[in-house]
Amino acid sequence: MARASRKIWGWWFFDWASQPYNTLLITFIFAPYMTELLGSGTAAQTVWGYGIGATGFVIAILAPLLGAVADKAGGRMRFIWLFSVMYVVGAWLLWYAAPDNFNVWLVMLAFAFGMIGMEFATTFTNAMLPDLGPADEIGRISGSGWAFGYLGGMVALIVMLTLLAENGEGKTLIGIAPIFGLDAAAREGTRSVGPFTAIWYAVFMVPFFLWVREVRRPGMVSIGTAVRGAWPELRETLRHLPRDRSLFAFLMASMFYRDALNGIYYFGGIYAVGVLGWSIISVGIFGILGTITGATFAWLGGKADDRFGPKPVIIFAVAVLALVAVGVVFVSRGSVFGFAVGPESKLPDIAFYLIGGLIGAAGGTMQAASRSMMVRQADPAKITESFGLYALTGKATSFIAPLSIGVVTQLSGSQQIGITPLVVLFLTGLVLMIWVKPEGEAKA
């Protein structure tokens, strides 16, 4: 790929700006803090499962409709502005999750509000990918963007761990009190992850809004006309979708394997705190390792995508993640892959760090290649609607992983057993990839 243009760099900055919602809030800082607030890893895993599952259901219903409207009316930027405001407001409100005045309903509503904004903004920015370069460079552009996003998440995580998030002794990773005079006893350092994530997004979205311009297409209509026609057109698209066997198979496959990957991200930190007894600082180090491997292999995966196509890249990554999900179940404080260890052994920690590296590597590669594959499968005239369907299928069963983990965890009383539904989801996605044609039905 030639030297990236400002437009491509601007598009990459969305990944950099938005990634901390996933890295800091969903996985490595706020989710483990929820375990502390609720006083039990099992309770936190259950609440997190139900809360994220309900949020995913809302996203699944609305994403394709919004995509259909944007394809007819254009104006993707207006939607991105709106959902960016939701992202910032939802993230900022997490500051109020104080240990001495904690309302789990209000906290989860704020979290859901921001997460909906993040997911919808992602749907509309992903739909701009085909306009960034020729088809033979889409994989590399997507992979490089995902890698850039992982780097952003890593930098944000390092800032949180070294300057803000405190451990049980009230110190950050480098042994200082949280900066700005934040009260460690009130967990203000850790709670600042909400406002920090909001400010990070607002600052680093500036290059996106300055450098990215939407490509106008002929035949655009008013927003009102587009809204009235969105549901009939979407209904017709869904009715004919099974006829496009390759696209249908890919959407179904990605529906399962992306749901399983999100399950790992959603519950990795909670699992480490509840099962291994890690502090938020330890979980953060685990996250840094995952973001390093994620950035590296998303970039390498983009190169492999351009050379071999996205299908073999996705299949390899999903197979690795299925094995990793099995491995997670067999790592606890008392045993590692079936071998008993003493209470002072570091082997469980080492094993989980290695697992984190594999999750980052395979997850980053898989997500970048899936975005590239969606471009190959989609009708160019309905690209935003197609990415809306991609979001729909990514969220249509997004409640299955968290809710099944929540239910299984609640019924079994075991966080380890509660993770097992992820293995089934990965394997289901892997099988469905058999029917996906590398360049879609029209080009096959």
PDB file of N, CA, C and O in Angstrom, residues 21 39 132 182 301:
ATOM      1  N   TYR A  21     -13.000   2.173  25.114  1.00  0.00           N
ATOM      2  CA  TYR A  21     -14.261   1.677  25.693  1.00  0.00           C
ATOM      3  C   TYR A  21     -14.184   0.170  25.872  1.00  0.00           C
ATOM      4  O   TYR A  21     -14.631  -0.376  26.890  1.00  0.00           O
ATOM      5  N   GLY A  39     -18.636  -7.631  45.294  1.00  0.00           N
ATOM      6  CA  GLY A  39     -18.116  -8.497  46.342  1.00  0.00           C
ATOM      7  C   GLY A  39     -17.980  -9.946  45.977  1.00  0.00           C
ATOM      8  O   GLY A  39     -17.667 -10.786  46.832  1.00  0.00           O
ATOM      9  N   LEU A 132     -11.869   3.845   0.927  1.00  0.00           N
ATOM     10  CA  LEU A 132     -10.525   4.246   1.332  1.00  0.00           C
ATOM     11  C   LEU A 132      -9.417   3.760   0.411  1.00  0.00           C
ATOM     12  O   LEU A 132      -8.287   4.241   0.495  1.00  0.00           O
ATOM     13  N   LEU A 182      -6.604  12.627  43.478  1.00  0.00           N
ATOM     14  CA  LEU A 182      -7.754  11.733  43.564  1.00  0.00           C
ATOM     15  C   LEU A 182      -7.650  10.858  44.809  1.00  0.00           C
ATOM     16  O   LEU A 182      -6.568  10.393  45.171  1.00  0.00           O
ATOM     17  N   GLY A 301      -1.840  -9.798  10.223  1.00  0.00           N
ATOM     18  CA  GLY A 301      -3.015 -10.425   9.627  1.00  0.00           C
ATOM     19  C   GLY A 301      -3.515  -9.658   8.421  1.00  0.00           C
ATOM     20  O   GLY A 301      -4.009 -10.255   7.456  1.00  0.00           O
TER      21      GLY A 301
END
